[in-house]
Tab-separated table of C-alpha atoms and ligand atoms in Angstrom:
chain	number	residue	atom	x	y	z
Y	1	UNK	CA	-2.266	-13.497	-1.257
Y	2	UNK	CA	-4.723	-16.141	-0.158
Y	3	UNK	CA	-8.243	-14.688	-0.070
Y	4	UNK	CA	-9.682	-16.065	3.188
Y	5	UNK	CA	-12.839	-13.990	3.351
Y	6	UNK	CA	-14.574	-11.186	1.499
Y	7	UNK	CA	-17.329	-8.920	2.822
Y	8	UNK	CA	-19.623	-6.552	0.934
Y	9	UNK	CA	-21.272	-3.736	2.832
Y	10	UNK	CA	-23.884	-1.675	1.030
Y	11	UNK	CA	-23.658	1.858	2.458
Y	12	UNK	CA	-25.766	4.986	2.253
Y	13	UNK	CA	-23.864	8.096	3.326
Y	14	UNK	CA	-25.684	11.420	3.849
Y	15	UNK	CA	-24.040	14.144	1.719
Y	16	UNK	CA	-23.351	17.585	3.221
Y	17	UNK	CA	-25.455	19.046	0.390
Y	18	UNK	CA	-27.374	17.471	-2.519
Y	19	UNK	CA	-25.337	16.810	-5.666
Y	20	UNK	CA	-27.214	17.454	-8.925
Y	21	UNK	CA	-25.978	16.553	-12.390
Y	22	UNK	CA	-27.584	16.331	-15.833
Y	23	UNK	CA	-28.629	12.758	-14.936
Y	24	UNK	CA	-30.072	13.266	-11.464
Y	25	UNK	CA	-29.818	14.438	-7.900
Y	26	UNK	CA	-28.261	12.606	-4.950
Y	27	UNK	CA	-28.820	13.547	-1.308
Y	28	UNK	CA	-27.248	10.356	0.027
Y	29	UNK	CA	-24.332	8.626	-1.596
Y	30	UNK	CA	-24.617	4.860	-1.915
Y	31	UNK	CA	-21.538	2.688	-2.450
Y	32	UNK	CA	-20.179	-0.717	-1.452
Y	33	UNK	CA	-17.322	-1.194	1.003
Y	34	UNK	CA	-15.319	-4.333	0.273
Y	35	UNK	CA	-13.269	-5.935	3.055
Y	36	UNK	CA	-10.851	-8.792	2.331
Y	37	UNK	CA	-9.032	-10.844	4.986
Y	38	UNK	CA	-5.771	-12.420	3.887
Y	39	UNK	CA	-2.786	-13.767	5.812
Y	40	UNK	CA	-3.584	-11.823	8.978
Y	41	UNK	CA	-4.129	-8.552	7.065
Y	42	UNK	CA	-7.292	-6.617	6.188
Y	43	UNK	CA	-7.681	-4.820	2.861
Y	44	UNK	CA	-10.406	-2.284	2.033
Y	45	UNK	CA	-11.819	-1.280	-1.319
Y	46	UNK	CA	-14.680	0.951	-2.439
Y	47	UNK	CA	-17.019	0.134	-5.297
Y	48	UNK	CA	-18.183	3.546	-6.547
Y	49	UNK	CA	-21.466	2.434	-8.129
Y	50	UNK	CA	-24.443	4.668	-7.294
Y	51	UNK	CA	-28.036	3.778	-6.468
Y	52	UNK	CA	-29.259	4.732	-9.963
Y	53	UNK	CA	-27.856	3.859	-13.419
Y	54	UNK	CA	-27.411	7.549	-14.364
Y	55	UNK	CA	-23.645	7.928	-14.702
Y	56	UNK	CA	-23.280	4.521	-16.344
Y	57	UNK	CA	-25.274	1.273	-16.400
Y	58	UNK	CA	-24.006	-0.064	-13.087
Y	59	UNK	CA	-25.805	0.428	-9.772
Y	60	UNK	CA	-25.065	-0.723	-6.226
Y	61	UNK	CA	-27.616	-3.461	-6.955
Y	62	UNK	CA	-25.946	-4.773	-10.129
Y	63	UNK	CA	-22.523	-4.466	-8.519
Y	64	UNK	CA	-23.590	-6.553	-5.507
Y	65	UNK	CA	-24.983	-9.172	-7.880
Y	66	UNK	CA	-21.757	-9.367	-9.890
Y	67	UNK	CA	-19.571	-9.264	-6.778
Y	68	UNK	CA	-21.463	-12.030	-4.966
Y	69	UNK	CA	-22.368	-14.355	-7.829
Y	70	UNK	CA	-19.462	-13.986	-10.209
Y	71	UNK	CA	-16.345	-12.320	-8.777
Y	72	UNK	CA	-16.340	-13.984	-5.335
Y	73	UNK	CA	-16.270	-17.594	-6.666
Y	74	UNK	CA	-13.275	-16.698	-8.855
Y	75	UNK	CA	-11.146	-15.409	-5.965
Y	76	UNK	CA	-12.311	-16.963	-2.683
Y	77	UNK	CA	-9.709	-19.378	-1.284
Y	78	UNK	CA	-7.482	-18.544	-4.260
Y	79	UNK	CA	-3.951	-17.221	-4.086
Y	80	UNK	CA	-4.031	-13.932	-6.006
Y	81	UNK	CA	-0.581	-12.696	-6.983
Y	82	UNK	CA	-1.358	-9.102	-7.909
Y	83	UNK	CA	-3.796	-6.781	-9.710
Y	84	UNK	CA	-3.004	-8.174	-13.151
Y	85	UNK	CA	-3.548	-11.736	-11.917
Y	86	UNK	CA	-6.947	-10.565	-10.587
Y	87	UNK	CA	-7.808	-8.938	-13.938
Y	88	UNK	CA	-6.919	-12.163	-15.728
Y	89	UNK	CA	-9.196	-14.185	-13.432
Y	90	UNK	CA	-12.205	-11.875	-13.947
Y	91	UNK	CA	-11.615	-11.320	-17.667
Y	92	UNK	CA	-14.568	-13.611	-18.507
Y	93	UNK	CA	-16.949	-11.147	-16.874
Y	94	UNK	CA	-17.943	-8.571	-19.477
Y	95	UNK	CA	-18.103	-4.970	-18.289
Y	96	UNK	CA	-19.084	-4.255	-14.667
Y	97	UNK	CA	-15.947	-2.203	-14.186
Y	98	UNK	CA	-17.096	-0.462	-11.016
Y	99	UNK	CA	-17.594	-3.869	-9.349
Y	100	UNK	CA	-14.200	-5.184	-10.466
Y	101	UNK	CA	-12.363	-1.995	-9.503
Y	102	UNK	CA	-13.641	-2.142	-5.907
Y	103	UNK	CA	-12.077	-5.575	-5.401
Y	104	UNK	CA	-8.853	-4.557	-7.119
Y	105	UNK	CA	-8.562	-1.607	-4.717
Y	106	UNK	CA	-8.799	-3.959	-1.713
Y	107	UNK	CA	-6.069	-6.145	-3.226
Y	108	UNK	CA	-3.756	-3.124	-3.612
Y	109	UNK	CA	-4.435	-2.211	0.030
Y	110	UNK	CA	-3.410	-5.750	1.056
Y	111	UNK	CA	-0.324	-5.750	-1.204
Y	112	UNK	CA	0.838	-2.465	0.289
Y	113	UNK	CA	0.236	-3.656	3.850
Y	114	UNK	CA	2.156	-6.859	3.187
Y	115	UNK	CA	5.119	-4.996	1.710
Y	116	UNK	CA	4.995	-2.016	4.048
Y	117	UNK	CA	4.549	0.347	1.082
Y	118	UNK	CA	1.957	3.039	0.403
Y	119	UNK	CA	-0.256	2.807	-2.693
Y	120	UNK	CA	1.506	5.957	-3.938
Y	121	UNK	CA	4.838	4.053	-3.836
Y	122	UNK	CA	3.379	0.885	-5.380
Y	123	UNK	CA	1.905	2.836	-8.315
Y	124	UNK	CA	5.047	4.908	-8.884
Y	125	UNK	CA	3.696	8.288	-7.753
Y	126	UNK	CA	6.067	11.244	-7.961
Y	127	UNK	CA	4.302	13.836	-5.754
Y	128	UNK	CA	3.811	14.189	-1.985
Y	129	UNK	CA	0.705	16.353	-2.444
Y	130	UNK	CA	-1.743	16.662	-5.327
Y	131	UNK	CA	-3.524	19.684	-6.775
Y	132	UNK	CA	-7.274	19.502	-6.341
Y	133	UNK	CA	-10.465	21.320	-7.263
Y	134	UNK	CA	-14.133	21.056	-6.471
Y	135	UNK	CA	-16.991	19.778	-8.630
Y	136	UNK	CA	-20.154	21.804	-8.020
Y	137	UNK	CA	-23.554	20.348	-8.855
Y	138	UNK	CA	-26.335	22.235	-10.654
Y	139	UNK	CA	-27.727	24.904	-8.309
Y	140	UNK	CA	-31.271	26.347	-8.165
Y	141	UNK	CA	-30.142	29.449	-10.097
Y	142	UNK	CA	-27.064	31.097	-11.643
Y	143	UNK	CA	-26.890	33.441	-8.608
Y	144	UNK	CA	-26.874	30.474	-6.250
Y	145	UNK	CA	-24.106	28.945	-8.336
Y	146	UNK	CA	-21.963	32.098	-8.168
Y	147	UNK	CA	-22.457	32.140	-4.391
Y	148	UNK	CA	-21.424	28.493	-4.129
Y	149	UNK	CA	-18.320	29.110	-6.285
Y	150	UNK	CA	-17.455	32.120	-4.093
Y	151	UNK	CA	-17.656	29.946	-0.955
Y	152	UNK	CA	-15.353	27.275	-2.372
Y	153	UNK	CA	-12.869	29.848	-3.697
Y	154	UNK	CA	-12.783	31.385	-0.200
Y	155	UNK	CA	-12.071	27.944	1.245
Y	156	UNK	CA	-9.006	27.788	-1.025
Y	157	UNK	CA	-10.053	25.751	-4.053
Y	158	UNK	CA	-8.116	27.121	-7.031
Y	159	UNK	CA	-9.999	25.154	-9.697
Y	160	UNK	CA	-13.768	24.884	-10.047
Y	161	UNK	CA	-15.840	22.533	-12.169
Y	162	UNK	CA	-19.519	23.219	-12.712
Y	163	UNK	CA	-22.088	20.722	-13.904
Y	164	UNK	CA	-24.135	21.756	-16.947
Y	165	UNK	CA	-27.210	20.444	-18.779
Y	166	UNK	CA	-29.399	21.825	-21.591
Y	167	UNK	CA	-31.006	25.024	-20.289
Y	168	UNK	CA	-28.348	25.416	-17.578
Y	169	UNK	CA	-25.132	25.857	-19.507
Y	170	UNK	CA	-23.897	29.068	-21.171
Y	171	UNK	CA	-25.646	31.451	-18.746
Y	172	UNK	CA	-24.385	29.584	-15.677
Y	173	UNK	CA	-20.800	29.400	-16.953
Y	174	UNK	CA	-20.876	33.067	-18.091
Y	175	UNK	CA	-22.141	34.222	-14.687
Y	176	UNK	CA	-19.249	32.469	-12.932
Y	177	UNK	CA	-16.699	33.753	-15.472
Y	178	UNK	CA	-17.962	37.343	-15.074
Y	179	UNK	CA	-17.462	37.208	-11.303
Y	180	UNK	CA	-14.122	35.344	-11.526
Y	181	UNK	CA	-12.238	36.442	-14.677
Y	182	UNK	CA	-9.041	34.497	-13.847
Y	183	UNK	CA	-10.423	31.404	-12.131
Y	184	UNK	CA	-9.413	27.992	-13.464
Y	185	UNK	CA	-12.885	26.902	-14.566
Y	186	UNK	CA	-14.253	23.876	-16.408
Y	187	UNK	CA	-17.680	22.370	-17.174
Y	188	UNK	CA	-19.054	18.803	-17.163
Y	189	UNK	CA	-22.171	17.807	-19.160
Y	190	UNK	CA	-22.269	14.069	-18.289
Y	191	UNK	CA	-23.428	13.136	-21.810
Y	192	UNK	CA	-26.439	15.493	-21.830
Y	193	UNK	CA	-26.092	16.794	-25.418
Y	194	UNK	CA	-26.520	15.462	-28.931
Y	195	UNK	CA	-24.445	16.660	-31.864
Y	196	UNK	CA	-27.484	18.760	-32.917
Y	197	UNK	CA	-28.007	20.639	-29.663
Y	198	UNK	CA	-24.286	20.926	-28.885
Y	199	UNK	CA	-24.190	24.085	-31.054
Y	200	UNK	CA	-25.851	25.842	-28.087
Y	201	UNK	CA	-22.496	25.403	-26.343
Y	202	UNK	CA	-20.539	27.498	-28.889
Y	203	UNK	CA	-20.397	30.609	-26.619
Y	204	UNK	CA	-18.516	28.510	-24.024
Y	205	UNK	CA	-15.539	28.679	-26.368
Y	206	UNK	CA	-15.105	32.374	-25.480
Y	207	UNK	CA	-15.032	31.801	-21.700
Y	208	UNK	CA	-11.431	30.601	-21.437
Y	209	UNK	CA	-12.423	27.271	-19.872
Y	210	UNK	CA	-9.810	24.612	-19.049
Y	211	UNK	CA	-11.992	21.987	-20.707
Y	212	UNK	CA	-15.506	20.826	-21.616
Y	213	UNK	CA	-16.114	17.367	-20.123
Y	214	UNK	CA	-18.166	14.643	-21.848
Y	215	UNK	CA	-20.746	16.675	-23.795
Y	216	UNK	CA	-22.000	13.721	-25.912
Y	217	UNK	CA	-23.082	10.099	-25.420
Y	218	UNK	CA	-20.728	7.709	-23.704
Y	219	UNK	CA	-20.406	5.484	-26.804
Y	220	UNK	CA	-19.874	8.412	-29.145
Y	221	UNK	CA	-16.128	8.838	-29.462
Y	222	UNK	CA	-16.442	9.689	-33.175
Y	223	UNK	CA	-18.901	12.568	-32.717
Y	224	UNK	CA	-16.664	13.953	-29.979
Y	225	UNK	CA	-13.975	14.134	-32.661
Y	226	UNK	CA	-16.295	16.169	-34.880
Y	227	UNK	CA	-17.246	18.423	-31.996
Y	228	UNK	CA	-13.609	18.937	-30.958
Y	229	UNK	CA	-12.901	20.258	-34.475
Y	230	UNK	CA	-15.493	23.005	-33.842
Y	231	UNK	CA	-14.043	24.072	-30.465
Y	232	UNK	CA	-10.805	25.778	-29.426
Y	233	UNK	CA	-11.448	24.663	-25.838
Y	234	UNK	CA	-10.168	21.130	-25.166
Y	235	UNK	CA	-12.836	18.451	-24.937
Y	236	UNK	CA	-12.200	16.004	-22.095
Y	237	UNK	CA	-13.671	12.509	-22.067
Y	238	UNK	CA	-14.916	10.813	-18.899
Y	239	UNK	CA	-17.750	8.284	-19.537
Y	240	UNK	CA	-16.421	7.320	-23.008
Y	241	UNK	CA	-13.101	5.972	-21.771
Y	242	UNK	CA	-13.882	2.585	-20.232
Y	243	UNK	CA	-10.724	0.676	-21.229
Y	244	UNK	CA	-7.154	1.526	-22.300
Y	245	UNK	CA	-8.338	0.634	-25.823
Y	246	UNK	CA	-10.937	3.393	-25.706
Y	247	UNK	CA	-8.213	5.813	-24.644
Y	248	UNK	CA	-6.222	4.779	-27.698
Y	249	UNK	CA	-9.275	5.206	-29.945
Y	250	UNK	CA	-9.848	8.702	-28.548
Y	251	UNK	CA	-6.202	9.629	-29.123
Y	252	UNK	CA	-6.111	8.222	-32.652
Y	253	UNK	CA	-9.468	9.789	-33.586
Y	254	UNK	CA	-8.537	13.124	-31.962
Y	255	UNK	CA	-11.822	12.921	-30.065
Y	256	UNK	CA	-10.467	14.883	-27.092
Y	257	UNK	CA	-7.333	16.676	-25.869
Y	258	UNK	CA	-7.603	15.645	-22.208
Y	259	UNK	CA	-8.759	12.497	-20.399
Y	260	UNK	CA	-10.424	12.224	-16.978
Y	261	UNK	CA	-9.142	9.051	-15.302
Y	262	UNK	CA	-11.343	7.176	-12.818
Y	263	UNK	CA	-10.093	3.796	-11.664
Y	264	UNK	CA	-13.691	2.675	-11.084
Y	265	UNK	CA	-14.899	3.404	-14.620
Y	266	UNK	CA	-11.828	1.651	-16.062
Y	267	UNK	CA	-12.193	-1.519	-13.985
Y	268	UNK	CA	-9.316	-0.963	-11.588
Y	269	UNK	CA	-6.207	0.976	-10.638
Y	270	UNK	CA	-4.091	-1.252	-12.915
Y	271	UNK	CA	-6.153	-0.121	-15.912
Y	272	UNK	CA	-6.058	3.498	-14.765
Y	273	UNK	CA	-2.252	3.384	-14.706
Y	274	UNK	CA	-2.272	1.945	-18.234
Y	275	UNK	CA	-4.399	4.842	-19.483
Y	276	UNK	CA	-2.107	7.264	-17.648
Y	277	UNK	CA	0.971	5.755	-19.340
Y	278	UNK	CA	-0.662	5.651	-22.767
Y	279	UNK	CA	-1.633	9.332	-22.515
Y	280	UNK	CA	1.794	10.294	-21.201
Y	281	UNK	CA	3.408	8.682	-24.266
Y	282	UNK	CA	1.395	10.919	-26.589
Y	283	UNK	CA	1.657	14.021	-24.354
Y	284	UNK	CA	-2.049	14.076	-23.554
Y	285	UNK	CA	-2.681	15.551	-20.072
Y	286	UNK	CA	-4.888	13.619	-17.639
Y	287	UNK	CA	-6.531	14.390	-14.311
Y	288	UNK	CA	-8.204	12.305	-11.632
Y	289	UNK	CA	-12.005	12.286	-11.614
Y	290	UNK	CA	-14.127	11.573	-8.556
Y	291	UNK	CA	-17.315	9.710	-7.654
Y	292	UNK	CA	-18.090	11.362	-4.288
Y	293	UNK	CA	-15.938	8.710	-2.611
Y	294	UNK	CA	-15.717	7.918	1.091
Y	295	UNK	CA	-12.279	8.208	2.718
Y	296	UNK	CA	-11.401	4.770	1.309
Y	297	UNK	CA	-11.849	5.644	-2.372
Y	298	UNK	CA	-10.519	9.151	-1.732
Y	299	UNK	CA	-7.189	7.727	-0.453
Y	300	UNK	CA	-6.974	5.648	-3.633
Y	301	UNK	CA	-7.710	8.648	-5.891
Y	302	UNK	CA	-5.077	10.793	-4.190
Y	303	UNK	CA	-2.406	8.091	-4.558
Y	304	UNK	CA	-3.319	7.678	-8.244
Y	305	UNK	CA	-3.220	11.440	-8.844
Y	306	UNK	CA	0.388	11.504	-7.583
Y	307	UNK	CA	1.570	9.942	-10.874
Y	308	UNK	CA	3.515	12.252	-13.171
Y	309	UNK	CA	1.044	12.855	-16.010
Y	310	UNK	CA	-1.796	13.963	-13.699
Y	311	UNK	CA	-1.043	17.571	-14.591
Y	312	UNK	CA	-4.499	19.103	-14.091
Y	313	UNK	CA	-6.179	19.389	-10.645
Y	314	UNK	CA	-8.347	16.414	-9.654
Y	315	UNK	CA	-12.002	16.232	-8.588
Y	316	UNK	CA	-10.684	15.266	-5.164
Y	317	UNK	CA	-11.993	17.675	-2.557
Y	318	UNK	CA	-11.494	17.649	1.208
Y	319	UNK	CA	-13.630	15.198	3.225
Y	320	UNK	CA	-15.763	18.019	4.653
Y	321	UNK	CA	-16.983	18.965	1.152
Y	322	UNK	CA	-18.854	15.647	1.061
Y	323	UNK	CA	-19.485	14.186	4.527
Y	324	UNK	CA	-19.927	15.395	8.083
Y	325	UNK	CA	-19.013	11.884	9.200
Y	326	UNK	CA	-16.901	9.610	7.027
Y	327	UNK	CA	-16.161	5.893	7.446
Y	328	UNK	CA	-12.404	6.482	7.758
Y	329	UNK	CA	-10.762	7.784	10.909
Y	330	UNK	CA	-8.519	9.869	8.659
Y	331	UNK	CA	-10.040	12.997	7.107
Y	332	UNK	CA	-8.517	14.708	4.094
Y	333	UNK	CA	-7.968	18.420	4.442
Y	334	UNK	CA	-7.267	21.173	1.914
Y	335	UNK	CA	-3.856	22.865	2.140
Y	336	UNK	CA	-3.617	26.620	1.491
Y	337	UNK	CA	-2.159	25.969	-1.990
Y	338	UNK	CA	-5.249	24.006	-3.128
Y	339	UNK	CA	-3.546	20.643	-2.590
Y	340	UNK	CA	-4.190	17.549	-0.474
Y	341	UNK	CA	-1.372	15.493	1.057
Y	342	UNK	CA	-0.816	11.985	-0.312
Y	343	UNK	CA	-1.360	9.313	2.398
Y	344	UNK	CA	1.944	7.816	3.665
Y	345	UNK	CA	0.736	4.703	5.519
Y	346	UNK	CA	0.956	1.180	4.099
Y	347	UNK	CA	-1.608	0.380	1.385
Y	348	UNK	CA	-4.355	2.994	1.222
Y	349	UNK	CA	-3.142	4.366	4.547
Y	350	UNK	CA	-6.620	4.624	6.074
Y	351	UNK	CA	-8.402	2.929	8.977
Y	352	UNK	CA	-12.134	2.386	9.456
Y	353	UNK	CA	-14.353	4.016	12.085
Y	354	UNK	CA	-16.501	0.971	12.870
Y	355	UNK	CA	-19.240	3.000	14.597
Y	356	UNK	CA	-19.782	5.285	11.599
Y	357	UNK	CA	-19.577	2.313	9.245
Y	358	UNK	CA	-22.271	0.454	11.185
Y	359	UNK	CA	-24.544	3.494	11.200
Y	360	UNK	CA	-24.458	3.851	7.408
Y	361	UNK	CA	-24.688	0.136	6.534
Y	362	UNK	CA	-27.860	-0.972	4.696
Y	363	UNK	CA	-26.803	-4.612	4.295
Y	364	UNK	CA	-23.767	-6.794	4.816
Y	365	UNK	CA	-22.783	-10.209	3.467
Y	366	UNK	CA	-19.600	-12.234	3.962
Y	367	UNK	CA	-18.073	-15.198	2.173
Y	368	UNK	CA	-15.250	-17.188	3.712
Y	369	UNK	CA	-13.181	-20.239	2.842
Y	370	UNK	CA	-14.569	-23.434	4.250
Y	371	UNK	CA	-11.281	-24.478	5.845
Q	401	OSB	O1	-18.930	13.070	-13.978
Q	401	OSB	O2	-17.256	13.506	-12.788
Q	401	OSB	C1	-18.413	13.111	-12.874
Q	401	OSB	C2	-19.846	12.459	-9.369
Q	401	OSB	C3	-20.598	11.339	-9.612
Q	401	OSB	C4	-20.682	10.842	-10.893
Q	401	OSB	C5	-19.981	11.461	-11.944
Q	401	OSB	C6	-19.203	12.575	-11.701
Q	401	OSB	C7	-19.156	13.096	-10.400
Q	401	OSB	C8	-18.421	14.307	-10.041
Q	401	OSB	C9	-18.018	14.455	-8.584
Q	401	OSB	O3	-18.204	15.218	-10.790
Q	401	OSB	C10	-16.577	14.628	-8.376
Q	401	OSB	C11	-16.200	14.458	-6.925
Q	401	OSB	O4	-16.114	13.311	-6.432
Q	401	OSB	O5	-16.014	15.474	-6.251
Q	402	MG	MG1	-17.498	13.699	-15.434
């Protein structure tokens, strides 16, 4: 596919409610929409970097820098065969996975549109709908949290994840468990604990949680192994798994029993599928994480989660959990069995609402071939 032009739009999308984690609080979600024109087709991709370097080191600012100065010159006017060809071309750029993954997503959208196939078909998905849950940020109090969980359970979400941080962990999780003895419940610490203070988390082991996500530092696969030995509850890694190699390290070191797959964190859907396949080969369950995506990234996550080894519900909630107005014309809705339908259209299967897009655009820059 000849890359004729590429556009980066820095967006700021107002969230329905603030999202607070151990690393910060977001009231508006920043991201970068990537639009590629090729052979009469338009492909969209979402770079899921945030405004602040709290989840990982990338930000919308660093991603724009890498996209404009380093990735664009490697692909503009070039004929890109597929995702692996793209990965090969950008292999000289160290890290910056969120930036790379956004472009790869747009290429998949184009590939699907050219071949008349949905992303779900291109990736080898096996499900028409995927099981989903909701990720709830830290609330002002444990009572507020229980109320929020109650609301989402009423809406039909059958799996709940709550964010934890030191001082807001065991009591919060216990309060939810007391109110909902049979709920599929899990917690996410986003690297907020050290090996020393992780002993505070011991009572979580009695709460029948599905998993404890990323308690320790992102570069601390070995200490996660030591911690996993002290817990019956499976530890799940998110931030630590940035390449298929890291997934292999985690498996070999027994650092976790479950992996959260995010195409953004891994540098692209192609890498996400590799981690999926690697885990499947060793019978390690995976699930699809989320980054508060717009409809564009959401469509990509749902297609990815339709692969066979995504056996736990994803952090892929309905559009109305995040945004009153989204940039896609399509909105994702929750079915009564806590699932969301996999998009059927070619590529990502979504179209853009240009008015909404314009309203939420902070800046826009395009590069096109000189010819
Ligand atoms: O750790 O899974 C995470 C959102 C932003 C950054 C990191 C994380 C999250 C979420 C939100 O948990 C999941 C969603 O998109 O609903
Ligand atoms: Mg996480």
